[in-house]
């Protein structure tokens, strides 16, 4: 059965397309454009899920929202491919980064985005807030300095999950200076054939 991905332009849902390509699962894209004035998702998405946000997938009669939940659902559907490694420590890291991406890393990035759009006072707030965000960027750099992928020696769904915060951080905060391991991670994932196929499937993506 073909999975339907409700995909919003320039959003977290690009990761869902990428993982589907990595797993080789059949899917169909229903693409939505943001409101140009507010940059919010269009009201049509509320017909799919009450929150009216993306990503959302439909698999038969099952509707799944939230990126982390969707990625885990797809990994389970693919019989565990790209899921938690067998090694216990790697498995713990896998679960950590699967949740860390949205739970801890994205909130400061969103605050930075909002502050950057506020004239004058936003710049003052951004100057005070950035050091708190830098703690996260340094933490990620340190983790990638220890191993080739977020969970360990092998590529997993945790790397897919972490891709959008890293791409957004580069675009919005210019974090690559002095952080070669984050730069190397992004270069590696952008070169993956499945990543490139997902870009074609999803349309223009500002963070690639």
Tab-separated table of C-alpha atoms in Angstrom:
chain	number	residue	atom	x	y	z
A	1	UNK	CA	0.000	0.000	0.000
A	2	UNK	CA	1.292	3.467	-0.922
A	3	UNK	CA	1.954	5.881	1.940
A	4	UNK	CA	0.655	9.421	1.444
A	5	UNK	CA	2.957	12.151	2.739
A	6	UNK	CA	1.380	15.539	3.366
A	7	UNK	CA	4.463	17.619	2.669
A	8	UNK	CA	4.817	21.324	3.445
A	9	UNK	CA	7.443	23.236	1.498
A	10	UNK	CA	10.670	24.055	3.358
A	11	UNK	CA	9.707	22.106	6.447
A	12	UNK	CA	10.509	19.189	8.695
A	13	UNK	CA	8.585	16.881	6.395
A	14	UNK	CA	11.535	16.718	3.988
A	15	UNK	CA	13.026	14.205	6.434
A	16	UNK	CA	10.039	11.901	5.958
A	17	UNK	CA	10.567	11.825	2.191
A	18	UNK	CA	14.248	11.134	2.710
A	19	UNK	CA	13.665	8.230	5.080
A	20	UNK	CA	11.076	6.729	2.747
A	21	UNK	CA	13.658	6.807	-0.032
A	22	UNK	CA	16.289	5.222	2.212
A	23	UNK	CA	13.862	2.469	3.219
A	24	UNK	CA	12.532	1.901	-0.285
A	25	UNK	CA	8.902	2.197	0.796
A	26	UNK	CA	6.349	3.314	-1.828
A	27	UNK	CA	4.853	6.739	-1.238
A	28	UNK	CA	2.940	9.591	-2.807
A	29	UNK	CA	3.528	13.282	-2.068
A	30	UNK	CA	0.734	15.787	-1.497
A	31	UNK	CA	2.542	19.125	-1.456
A	32	UNK	CA	1.366	22.262	0.324
A	33	UNK	CA	2.679	25.813	0.055
A	34	UNK	CA	3.046	28.172	2.995
A	35	UNK	CA	1.011	31.344	3.350
A	36	UNK	CA	3.391	33.960	1.925
A	37	UNK	CA	2.394	36.597	4.491
A	38	UNK	CA	2.549	34.486	7.649
A	39	UNK	CA	4.728	31.548	6.449
A	40	UNK	CA	2.266	29.242	8.199
A	41	UNK	CA	0.787	26.032	6.811
A	42	UNK	CA	-2.416	26.385	4.774
A	43	UNK	CA	-5.804	25.541	6.386
A	44	UNK	CA	-6.209	22.523	4.082
A	45	UNK	CA	-3.895	20.535	6.348
A	46	UNK	CA	-6.511	20.630	9.121
A	47	UNK	CA	-8.608	18.312	6.988
A	48	UNK	CA	-5.866	15.718	7.387
A	49	UNK	CA	-5.061	16.245	11.086
A	50	UNK	CA	-6.637	18.579	13.696
A	51	UNK	CA	-3.321	20.351	14.353
A	52	UNK	CA	-3.102	21.425	10.723
A	53	UNK	CA	0.650	20.932	10.562
A	54	UNK	CA	3.120	18.946	8.500
A	55	UNK	CA	4.437	16.307	8.338
A	56	UNK	CA	1.510	13.935	8.448
A	57	UNK	CA	1.322	10.573	6.731
A	58	UNK	CA	-1.591	8.344	5.829
A	59	UNK	CA	-1.042	4.616	5.566
A	60	UNK	CA	-4.331	2.976	4.751
A	61	UNK	CA	-6.626	4.002	7.585
A	62	UNK	CA	-3.759	5.073	9.847
A	63	UNK	CA	-2.838	8.747	10.226
A	64	UNK	CA	0.452	9.583	11.951
A	65	UNK	CA	1.662	13.077	12.914
A	66	UNK	CA	4.901	14.377	14.496
A	67	UNK	CA	8.188	13.745	12.715
A	68	UNK	CA	9.741	11.481	15.341
A	69	UNK	CA	6.636	9.318	15.573
A	70	UNK	CA	6.448	9.103	11.783
A	71	UNK	CA	10.083	8.090	11.438
A	72	UNK	CA	9.692	5.363	14.055
A	73	UNK	CA	6.495	4.164	12.365
A	74	UNK	CA	8.338	3.880	9.041
A	75	UNK	CA	11.294	2.078	10.609
A	76	UNK	CA	8.885	-0.429	12.180
A	77	UNK	CA	7.093	-0.838	8.855
A	78	UNK	CA	10.444	-1.639	7.244
A	79	UNK	CA	11.118	-4.359	9.845
A	80	UNK	CA	13.593	-2.280	11.817
A	81	UNK	CA	15.795	-1.132	8.922
A	82	UNK	CA	17.781	1.984	9.944
A	83	UNK	CA	16.406	1.628	13.459
A	84	UNK	CA	18.184	1.270	16.785
A	85	UNK	CA	21.552	-0.537	16.513
A	86	UNK	CA	22.081	-3.828	18.326
A	87	UNK	CA	24.775	-2.371	20.581
A	88	UNK	CA	23.146	-1.072	23.769
A	89	UNK	CA	25.089	2.206	23.975
A	90	UNK	CA	24.458	2.914	20.295
A	91	UNK	CA	20.765	2.137	20.786
A	92	UNK	CA	20.604	4.616	23.674
A	93	UNK	CA	22.243	7.288	21.529
A	94	UNK	CA	19.798	6.467	18.729
A	95	UNK	CA	16.793	7.086	20.974
A	96	UNK	CA	18.396	10.174	22.486
A	97	UNK	CA	18.964	11.923	19.159
A	98	UNK	CA	15.614	10.813	17.800
A	99	UNK	CA	14.031	12.885	20.592
A	100	UNK	CA	16.728	15.517	21.103
A	101	UNK	CA	16.282	16.915	17.587
A	102	UNK	CA	12.805	18.287	18.248
A	103	UNK	CA	12.694	18.287	22.036
A	104	UNK	CA	15.852	20.291	22.787
A	105	UNK	CA	17.517	21.508	19.596
A	106	UNK	CA	14.674	22.962	17.537
A	107	UNK	CA	13.158	25.248	20.246
A	108	UNK	CA	16.196	27.588	20.447
A	109	UNK	CA	16.410	27.650	16.659
A	110	UNK	CA	12.786	28.726	16.447
A	111	UNK	CA	13.376	31.450	19.028
A	112	UNK	CA	16.313	32.700	16.971
A	113	UNK	CA	14.134	32.764	13.863
A	114	UNK	CA	11.459	34.817	15.614
A	115	UNK	CA	13.962	37.241	17.163
A	116	UNK	CA	15.658	37.781	13.808
A	117	UNK	CA	12.373	39.098	12.412
A	118	UNK	CA	11.780	41.615	15.206
A	119	UNK	CA	13.249	45.069	14.408
A	120	UNK	CA	15.857	46.450	16.825
A	121	UNK	CA	14.764	44.716	20.050
A	122	UNK	CA	14.940	41.376	18.269
A	123	UNK	CA	18.621	41.928	17.559
A	124	UNK	CA	19.258	42.711	21.214
A	125	UNK	CA	17.396	39.578	22.276
A	126	UNK	CA	19.238	37.515	19.700
A	127	UNK	CA	22.587	38.702	21.031
A	128	UNK	CA	21.666	37.569	24.541
A	129	UNK	CA	20.014	34.322	23.439
A	130	UNK	CA	22.629	33.068	20.999
A	131	UNK	CA	25.085	31.839	23.684
A	132	UNK	CA	22.401	29.447	24.938
A	133	UNK	CA	21.949	28.078	21.433
A	134	UNK	CA	25.717	27.803	20.983
A	135	UNK	CA	25.776	25.253	23.821
A	136	UNK	CA	23.698	22.941	21.629
A	137	UNK	CA	25.830	23.505	18.538
A	138	UNK	CA	29.002	22.734	20.485
A	139	UNK	CA	27.407	19.637	21.983
A	140	UNK	CA	26.470	18.299	18.541
A	141	UNK	CA	29.942	19.064	17.185
A	142	UNK	CA	31.469	17.161	20.091
A	143	UNK	CA	29.263	14.138	19.516
A	144	UNK	CA	30.059	13.977	15.807
A	145	UNK	CA	33.758	14.288	16.609
A	146	UNK	CA	33.546	10.930	18.404
A	147	UNK	CA	31.801	8.838	15.750
A	148	UNK	CA	30.824	9.033	12.064
A	149	UNK	CA	27.068	9.054	12.696
A	150	UNK	CA	24.898	10.206	15.576
A	151	UNK	CA	24.169	6.737	16.949
A	152	UNK	CA	27.514	5.147	16.163
A	153	UNK	CA	29.340	3.658	13.194
A	154	UNK	CA	26.269	3.146	11.023
A	155	UNK	CA	23.726	5.468	9.436
A	156	UNK	CA	20.299	5.340	11.122
A	157	UNK	CA	16.984	7.187	11.275
A	158	UNK	CA	18.535	9.311	14.040
A	159	UNK	CA	20.730	10.936	11.394
A	160	UNK	CA	17.665	11.664	9.292
A	161	UNK	CA	15.976	13.190	12.342
A	162	UNK	CA	18.960	15.413	13.123
A	163	UNK	CA	19.347	16.650	9.555
A	164	UNK	CA	16.726	19.420	9.619
A	165	UNK	CA	17.936	21.127	12.828
A	166	UNK	CA	21.483	21.107	11.472
A	167	UNK	CA	20.423	22.477	8.088
A	168	UNK	CA	18.239	25.119	9.736
A	169	UNK	CA	21.039	26.108	12.113
A	170	UNK	CA	23.412	26.651	9.222
A	171	UNK	CA	20.825	28.672	7.305
A	172	UNK	CA	19.617	30.778	10.230
A	173	UNK	CA	22.606	30.976	12.543
A	174	UNK	CA	25.706	30.317	10.435
A	175	UNK	CA	27.121	27.707	12.804
A	176	UNK	CA	29.769	26.019	10.642
A	177	UNK	CA	32.760	28.184	11.553
A	178	UNK	CA	34.922	26.145	13.900
A	179	UNK	CA	32.638	23.119	13.610
A	180	UNK	CA	34.118	20.884	10.896
A	181	UNK	CA	32.314	17.729	12.006
A	182	UNK	CA	28.866	19.270	11.524
A	183	UNK	CA	30.008	20.473	8.101
A	184	UNK	CA	31.249	16.966	7.241
A	185	UNK	CA	27.958	15.423	8.400
A	186	UNK	CA	25.922	17.717	6.170
A	187	UNK	CA	28.197	17.054	3.213
A	188	UNK	CA	27.789	13.298	3.698
A	189	UNK	CA	24.015	13.310	3.937
A	190	UNK	CA	23.558	15.698	1.015
A	191	UNK	CA	25.588	13.339	-1.161
A	192	UNK	CA	23.405	10.312	-0.431
A	193	UNK	CA	21.387	9.206	-3.477
A	194	UNK	CA	18.227	8.779	-1.368
A	195	UNK	CA	18.571	12.365	-0.105
A	196	UNK	CA	18.837	13.628	-3.677
A	197	UNK	CA	15.804	11.610	-4.756
A	198	UNK	CA	13.819	13.036	-1.829
A	199	UNK	CA	14.679	16.575	-2.948
A	200	UNK	CA	13.253	15.843	-6.380
A	201	UNK	CA	10.121	14.341	-4.866
A	202	UNK	CA	9.502	17.217	-2.447
A	203	UNK	CA	10.291	20.177	-4.649
A	204	UNK	CA	12.353	23.259	-3.745
A	205	UNK	CA	13.961	23.027	-0.324
A	206	UNK	CA	15.657	26.111	1.102
A	207	UNK	CA	17.925	24.246	3.522
A	208	UNK	CA	19.726	21.855	1.186
